Coordinates of C-alpha atoms and ligand atoms in Angstrom, one line a residue:
M1 CA -14.0 11.0 29.1
S2 CA -16.2 11.3 32.2
S3 CA -19.5 9.5 32.4
H4 CA -20.6 12.0 35.1
S5 CA -22.9 14.6 33.7
V6 CA -23.3 16.6 37.0
V7 CA -20.2 18.0 38.5
I8 CA -20.2 18.6 42.3
P9 CA -19.0 22.2 42.6
H10 CA -16.3 23.1 45.1
S11 CA -18.7 25.4 46.9
R12 CA -22.2 26.8 46.5
P13 CA -24.4 29.1 48.6
T14 CA -27.3 27.7 50.6
I15 CA -30.4 29.7 49.8
G16 CA -33.8 28.7 51.2
T17 CA -37.4 29.9 50.7
D18 CA -37.1 32.1 53.8
D19 CA -34.2 34.0 52.2
V20 CA -36.2 34.4 48.9
Q21 CA -39.3 35.6 50.7
A22 CA -37.5 38.1 52.9
V23 CA -35.5 39.6 50.0
T24 CA -38.7 39.8 47.9
E25 CA -40.4 41.7 50.6
V26 CA -37.6 44.3 50.7
L27 CA -37.7 44.6 46.9
R28 CA -41.5 45.3 47.1
S29 CA -41.0 47.8 49.9
G30 CA -39.1 50.2 47.6
H31 CA -36.4 50.9 50.2
L32 CA -33.2 49.4 48.8
A33 CA -30.3 51.5 50.2
Q34 CA -28.8 51.3 53.7
G35 CA -31.5 51.7 56.3
E36 CA -33.4 49.8 59.0
K37 CA -32.5 46.3 57.8
V38 CA -28.8 47.1 57.8
R39 CA -29.1 48.5 61.3
Q40 CA -30.9 45.4 62.4
F41 CA -28.3 43.1 60.8
E42 CA -25.5 45.0 62.5
E43 CA -27.2 44.7 65.9
E44 CA -28.0 41.0 65.6
L45 CA -24.5 40.0 64.5
A46 CA -22.9 42.2 67.2
T47 CA -25.1 40.5 69.8
G48 CA -24.3 37.0 68.4
L49 CA -20.5 37.8 68.5
R50 CA -20.8 39.5 71.9
R51 CA -19.6 42.9 70.6
R52 CA -20.9 46.4 71.3
G53 CA -21.6 47.2 67.7
G54 CA -21.1 46.4 64.0
V55 CA -20.6 48.4 60.9
A56 CA -21.9 46.7 57.7
T57 CA -19.9 47.1 54.6
S58 CA -19.9 46.2 50.9
S59 CA -17.3 43.5 51.3
G60 CA -14.9 41.9 53.7
T61 CA -12.1 43.7 52.1
A62 CA -13.8 47.0 52.7
A63 CA -14.2 46.0 56.4
L64 CA -10.5 45.2 56.6
H65 CA -9.6 48.6 55.0
L66 CA -11.8 50.5 57.5
A67 CA -10.4 48.4 60.4
L68 CA -6.8 49.5 59.5
L69 CA -7.9 53.1 59.1
A70 CA -9.8 53.1 62.4
L71 CA -6.7 51.9 64.1
G72 CA -4.8 54.8 62.6
I73 CA -2.4 52.7 60.5
G74 CA -0.5 54.4 57.8
A75 CA 2.8 54.9 56.1
G76 CA 5.7 53.2 57.9
D77 CA 3.5 51.1 60.2
E78 CA 4.1 47.4 60.1
V79 CA 1.2 45.0 60.0
L80 CA 1.7 41.3 60.6
L81 CA -0.3 38.8 58.6
P82 CA 0.1 35.1 57.7
S83 CA 1.5 34.4 54.3
Y84 CA -1.0 31.6 53.8
T85 CA -4.3 33.4 53.5
C86 CA -6.6 35.4 51.2
V87 CA -4.9 38.2 49.2
A88 CA -7.5 40.7 50.4
L89 CA -5.5 41.1 53.6
L90 CA -2.5 42.2 51.6
H91 CA -4.5 44.7 49.6
A92 CA -6.0 46.2 52.7
V93 CA -2.6 46.8 54.3
R94 CA -1.4 48.4 51.1
Y95 CA -4.5 50.7 50.7
V96 CA -3.5 52.5 53.9
G97 CA 0.2 52.6 52.9
G98 CA 1.2 50.2 55.7
S99 CA 4.1 47.7 55.4
P100 CA 2.9 44.1 55.3
V101 CA 5.1 41.7 57.3
F102 CA 4.4 38.1 56.5
V103 CA 4.4 35.3 59.1
D104 CA 4.6 31.6 58.5
I105 CA 1.9 29.2 59.7
D106 CA 1.5 26.3 61.9
L107 CA 1.2 23.5 59.3
D108 CA -1.0 21.3 61.5
E109 CA -3.8 23.8 61.7
Y110 CA -3.0 26.2 58.8
N111 CA -3.3 29.2 61.1
V112 CA -0.7 31.9 61.8
S113 CA 2.0 30.6 64.2
P114 CA 2.1 32.6 67.4
S115 CA 5.9 31.9 67.9
E116 CA 6.5 33.2 64.3
V117 CA 4.5 36.3 65.1
Q118 CA 6.6 36.9 68.1
R119 CA 9.8 36.6 66.0
R120 CA 8.5 39.3 63.5
I121 CA 7.6 42.0 66.0
T122 CA 9.5 45.2 65.8
S123 CA 9.1 48.7 67.3
R124 CA 7.0 49.6 64.2
T125 CA 4.5 46.7 64.5
K126 CA 1.1 48.4 64.8
A127 CA -1.4 45.5 64.3
I128 CA -1.7 41.8 63.6
I129 CA -4.4 40.4 61.3
V130 CA -5.4 37.0 62.4
P131 CA -7.6 35.0 60.0
H132 CA -9.2 31.8 61.4
M133 CA -8.4 29.7 58.4
F134 CA -10.9 27.2 57.0
G135 CA -13.1 27.5 60.1
M136 CA -10.6 26.5 62.7
P137 CA -10.0 29.2 65.4
A138 CA -6.4 30.5 65.5
D139 CA -4.6 30.2 68.8
L140 CA -5.5 33.7 70.0
E141 CA -4.4 33.5 73.7
P142 CA -0.6 33.9 73.1
L143 CA -1.3 36.7 70.6
I144 CA -3.5 38.6 72.9
R145 CA -0.7 38.6 75.5
L146 CA 1.5 40.5 73.0
E147 CA -0.6 43.6 73.6
I148 CA -0.6 44.6 69.9
P149 CA -4.0 45.4 68.4
I150 CA -5.5 42.3 66.8
I151 CA -7.8 42.4 63.8
E152 CA -9.7 39.0 63.9
D153 CA -10.6 38.0 60.4
C154 CA -13.7 35.8 60.8
A155 CA -14.5 35.5 57.0
Q156 CA -14.1 31.7 57.2
A157 CA -15.1 31.0 60.8
L158 CA -18.4 32.6 61.7
G159 CA -19.9 30.3 64.4
A160 CA -16.6 28.8 65.6
H161 CA -15.7 29.0 69.3
Y162 CA -12.4 29.4 71.1
Y163 CA -12.5 28.4 74.8
G164 CA -16.3 28.5 74.7
R165 CA -16.6 32.0 73.3
P166 CA -17.4 32.9 69.7
V167 CA -14.6 33.9 67.4
G168 CA -15.0 37.6 66.6
C169 CA -15.3 38.6 70.2
F170 CA -11.5 38.7 71.0
G171 CA -9.8 41.2 68.7
S172 CA -9.7 44.9 69.0
I173 CA -11.7 44.7 65.8
S174 CA -13.3 41.8 64.0
V175 CA -14.2 41.6 60.4
C176 CA -16.5 39.3 58.5
S177 CA -17.2 38.6 54.8
F178 CA -20.5 37.5 53.4
Y179 CA -19.3 36.8 49.9
A180 CA -21.5 34.3 48.0
T181 CA -19.8 31.1 49.2
K182 CA -18.8 32.2 52.7
V183 CA -20.4 30.7 55.9
I184 CA -23.4 32.9 55.5
T185 CA -23.9 35.2 52.5
T186 CA -25.3 38.5 51.3
G187 CA -24.0 38.0 47.8
E188 CA -21.2 40.4 48.5
G189 CA -20.8 42.1 51.9
G190 CA -18.9 42.4 55.1
M191 CA -18.9 43.8 58.6
L192 CA -16.6 45.3 61.1
L193 CA -17.3 44.7 64.8
S194 CA -15.8 46.2 67.9
D195 CA -16.4 47.1 71.5
S196 CA -14.8 50.5 71.0
E197 CA -17.3 53.3 70.3
R198 CA -14.4 55.3 68.9
I199 CA -13.5 52.6 66.4
L200 CA -17.2 52.0 65.4
A201 CA -17.8 55.7 65.0
R202 CA -14.7 56.2 62.8
A203 CA -15.6 53.2 60.6
R204 CA -19.2 54.6 60.2
E205 CA -17.8 58.0 59.4
L206 CA -15.6 56.7 56.6
R207 CA -18.2 54.3 55.1
D208 CA -20.3 57.0 53.6
Y209 CA -19.5 60.3 51.8
D210 CA -22.8 62.0 51.7
G211 CA -24.0 65.0 53.8
R212 CA -20.6 66.2 54.9
T213 CA -19.1 69.7 54.5
D214 CA -15.5 68.8 55.0
H215 CA -13.4 67.2 52.3
Q216 CA -11.8 64.3 54.2
M217 CA -11.2 61.2 52.2
R218 CA -14.2 58.9 52.4
F219 CA -15.7 55.8 50.7
N220 CA -18.9 54.3 49.6
Y221 CA -18.6 51.1 51.4
K222 CA -22.3 50.7 52.3
M223 CA -24.4 47.6 52.4
T224 CA -27.9 47.5 50.7
E225 CA -31.2 46.6 52.4
T226 CA -31.6 43.6 50.2
E227 CA -28.1 42.3 51.2
A228 CA -28.8 43.0 54.9
T229 CA -32.1 41.2 54.8
L230 CA -30.5 38.1 53.2
G231 CA -27.7 38.4 55.9
L232 CA -30.4 38.3 58.6
T233 CA -32.2 35.3 57.4
Q234 CA -28.9 33.5 56.8
F235 CA -27.5 34.4 60.2
R236 CA -30.6 33.0 61.9
R237 CA -29.7 29.7 60.3
L238 CA -26.1 29.8 61.2
D239 CA -26.4 27.0 63.9
S240 CA -28.0 24.6 61.5
F241 CA -25.4 25.5 58.8
V242 CA -22.6 24.7 61.3
D243 CA -24.2 21.4 62.4
R244 CA -24.5 20.3 58.8
R245 CA -20.9 21.2 58.1
Q246 CA -19.7 19.4 61.2
S247 CA -21.7 16.2 60.4
L248 CA -20.3 16.1 56.8
A249 CA -16.8 16.6 58.2
S250 CA -17.3 13.6 60.6
R251 CA -18.3 11.4 57.7
Y252 CA -15.2 12.5 55.7
T253 CA -13.0 11.9 58.7
A254 CA -14.5 8.4 59.3
G255 CA -14.1 7.5 55.6
L256 CA -10.5 8.8 55.3
C257 CA -8.8 8.2 58.6
H258 CA -7.3 4.8 57.6
L259 CA -5.5 6.4 54.6
P260 CA -2.1 8.2 54.4
V261 CA -3.8 11.6 54.3
K262 CA -3.4 14.5 56.7
L263 CA -6.8 15.2 58.1
P264 CA -8.0 18.6 59.6
A265 CA -6.6 19.2 63.1
A266 CA -8.7 18.8 66.1
K267 CA -7.8 21.0 69.1
P268 CA -9.2 20.9 72.6
D269 CA -11.2 24.1 73.4
R270 CA -11.6 25.1 69.8
T271 CA -14.6 24.2 67.6
H272 CA -13.9 23.9 63.9
I273 CA -16.9 24.8 61.7
F274 CA -15.3 23.2 58.6
Y275 CA -15.8 26.2 56.2
R276 CA -13.3 24.1 54.3
Y277 CA -12.4 20.4 54.7
V278 CA -8.7 20.5 53.8
I279 CA -6.7 17.3 53.4
G280 CA -3.0 17.0 53.0
V281 CA -1.7 14.7 50.4
G282 CA 1.7 14.1 48.7
E283 CA 0.7 16.0 45.5
A284 CA -2.5 18.0 45.8
P285 CA -2.7 19.0 42.1
W286 CA -2.6 15.4 41.0
L287 CA -5.5 14.4 43.3
A288 CA -7.5 17.5 42.2
H289 CA -7.1 16.4 38.6
R290 CA -8.1 12.8 39.4
L291 CA -11.2 14.0 41.3
A292 CA -12.1 16.4 38.5
V293 CA -12.2 13.5 36.1
R294 CA -14.7 11.9 38.4
G295 CA -16.9 15.0 38.5
I296 CA -15.8 16.4 41.8
Q297 CA -14.4 20.0 41.8
C298 CA -11.6 20.4 44.5
K299 CA -9.4 23.4 44.9
S300 CA -6.2 24.6 46.5
P301 CA -7.7 26.5 49.5
V302 CA -5.3 29.4 49.0
Y303 CA -4.7 30.8 45.5
Q304 CA -1.2 32.0 45.9
P305 CA 0.8 32.6 49.1
L306 CA 1.2 36.2 49.9
H307 CA 5.0 36.2 50.1
R308 CA 5.1 35.2 46.4
Y309 CA 3.2 38.4 45.4
L310 CA 6.2 40.4 46.8
N311 CA 8.9 37.9 45.7
Q312 CA 9.8 36.9 49.2
D313 CA 10.8 33.5 50.4
G314 CA 11.6 31.6 53.6
F315 CA 8.0 30.6 54.5
V316 CA 8.6 26.9 54.6
H317 CA 5.3 25.7 56.1
T318 CA 3.3 28.0 53.8
D319 CA 5.1 26.5 50.8
T320 CA 4.4 23.0 52.0
A321 CA 0.7 23.8 52.5
M322 CA 0.6 25.2 48.9
R323 CA 2.0 21.9 47.6
T324 CA -0.1 19.5 49.7
A325 CA -3.4 21.0 50.8
L326 CA -6.5 20.2 48.9
S327 CA -10.0 21.5 49.8
I328 CA -12.8 19.0 49.0
P329 CA -16.5 20.2 48.7
I330 CA -18.3 20.8 52.0
Y331 CA -21.3 23.0 52.4
P332 CA -24.8 22.7 54.0
S333 CA -26.5 22.1 50.7
L334 CA -24.3 19.2 49.8
A335 CA -26.5 16.1 49.6
D336 CA -25.7 12.9 51.5
A337 CA -25.2 11.0 48.2
E338 CA -22.8 13.6 47.1
A339 CA -20.8 13.4 50.3
E340 CA -20.7 9.6 49.9
K341 CA -19.4 9.9 46.4
I342 CA -16.7 12.4 47.5
V343 CA -15.4 10.3 50.3
R344 CA -15.4 7.1 48.2
S345 CA -13.7 8.8 45.3
V346 CA -10.9 10.4 47.5
A347 CA -10.3 7.0 49.2
E348 CA -10.1 5.1 45.9
E349 CA -7.8 7.6 44.3
V350 CA -5.4 7.7 47.3
E351 CA -5.4 4.0 47.6
R352 CA -4.7 3.5 43.9
R353 CA -1.8 6.0 44.2
E354 CA -0.4 4.2 47.2
K355 CA -0.3 0.7 45.8
P356 CA 2.4 0.9 43.2
S357 CA 4.8 2.7 45.5
R358 CA 4.3 0.0 48.1
R359 CA 5.2 -2.6 45.6
V360 CA 8.3 -0.7 44.7
L361 CA 9.3 -0.4 48.3
S362 CA 8.8 -4.2 48.9
L363 CA 11.0 -5.0 45.9
H364 CA 13.8 -3.2 47.5
S365 CA 13.4 -4.5 51.0
Ligands
PLP401 C1 -13.1 36.1 51.6 C2 -12.1 36.5 52.6 C3 -11.8 37.9 52.7 C4 -12.3 39.0 51.8 O1 -13.7 39.1 51.8 P1 -14.5 39.7 50.5 O2 -15.9 39.9 51.1 O3 -14.4 38.8 49.4 O4 -13.8 41.1 50.2 C5 -10.9 38.3 53.7 N1 -10.3 37.4 54.5 C6 -10.5 36.1 54.4 C7 -9.8 35.1 55.3 C8 -11.4 35.6 53.4 O5 -11.6 34.3 53.3

């Protein structure tokens, strides 16, 4: 039985009085559906990510769907995507009738492996979806050189930089998610960004069904004014959110670096924003259970690898990550005392796990 009455959740949004005030004002204004606030949110995010324009959507999945449609991807077209990521990517590829081709990851950084991407390219490859997993920018440079359209998935990495430039400014198209527990939130929401007027116009055209005389397939993928207002106040605090995440990550690293635990990779010329702080241990489910008993909710950072949904195998690094990776709570609203408790608990549990095995080893030596 646990003596802890308050559980530290794996994630939670960071909502401040400025968020509450701004949303309240919109509610009082009486203008709730897509309008001026949405346009302003699109403009500010596009400026922040150094893109020509943005198209706000009802979710990150909707933005991915529109991105694939805007690139003209359809039946018979192959889309490369890592196997170790959010299943939304797989859904989006299948919505448009494309063929998903999974790619194994680089286990050190949990991002798609550029050499594996290269190995999977065929004459039918029409796009590569590249998520920046857990807030660490993927190695884009070798992928850009392949000259295949890249959809950068920034759902977990808003505010991260690759060679001094913000992630989201590199792909043919970039998509964001503003789900409740993402880096910034609108509750649910997303955005597609690009430098191509043609792509932006196509996405805008498909987002909304009203006021058209033709009967082309369209969606209702619009964002509301309340969501966009929350997105604006959240985005204006992005730098402080990232600072707080990075300072919590430094504490975790300092408290865990002496243990037999795989810590998040650090790469020159890439800034990690620590959307997740993912450690690698012998047996992640065991440690998750031990920490749950102590009132700390940890999670496998990917629910199920994508190749398993389609009964494929041969993704060795993805399978290893599924077995060993554990995401421990990290978010701007995490209190210092909570962070201390987390790092102390992880260290104690890992040490306790290690000791008996060392004894066994020494008996045999
Ligand atoms: C959350 C997430 C999505 C999907 O975004 P939704 O807003 O939940 O539809 C897509 N890709 C990645 C990498 C994500 O983490």
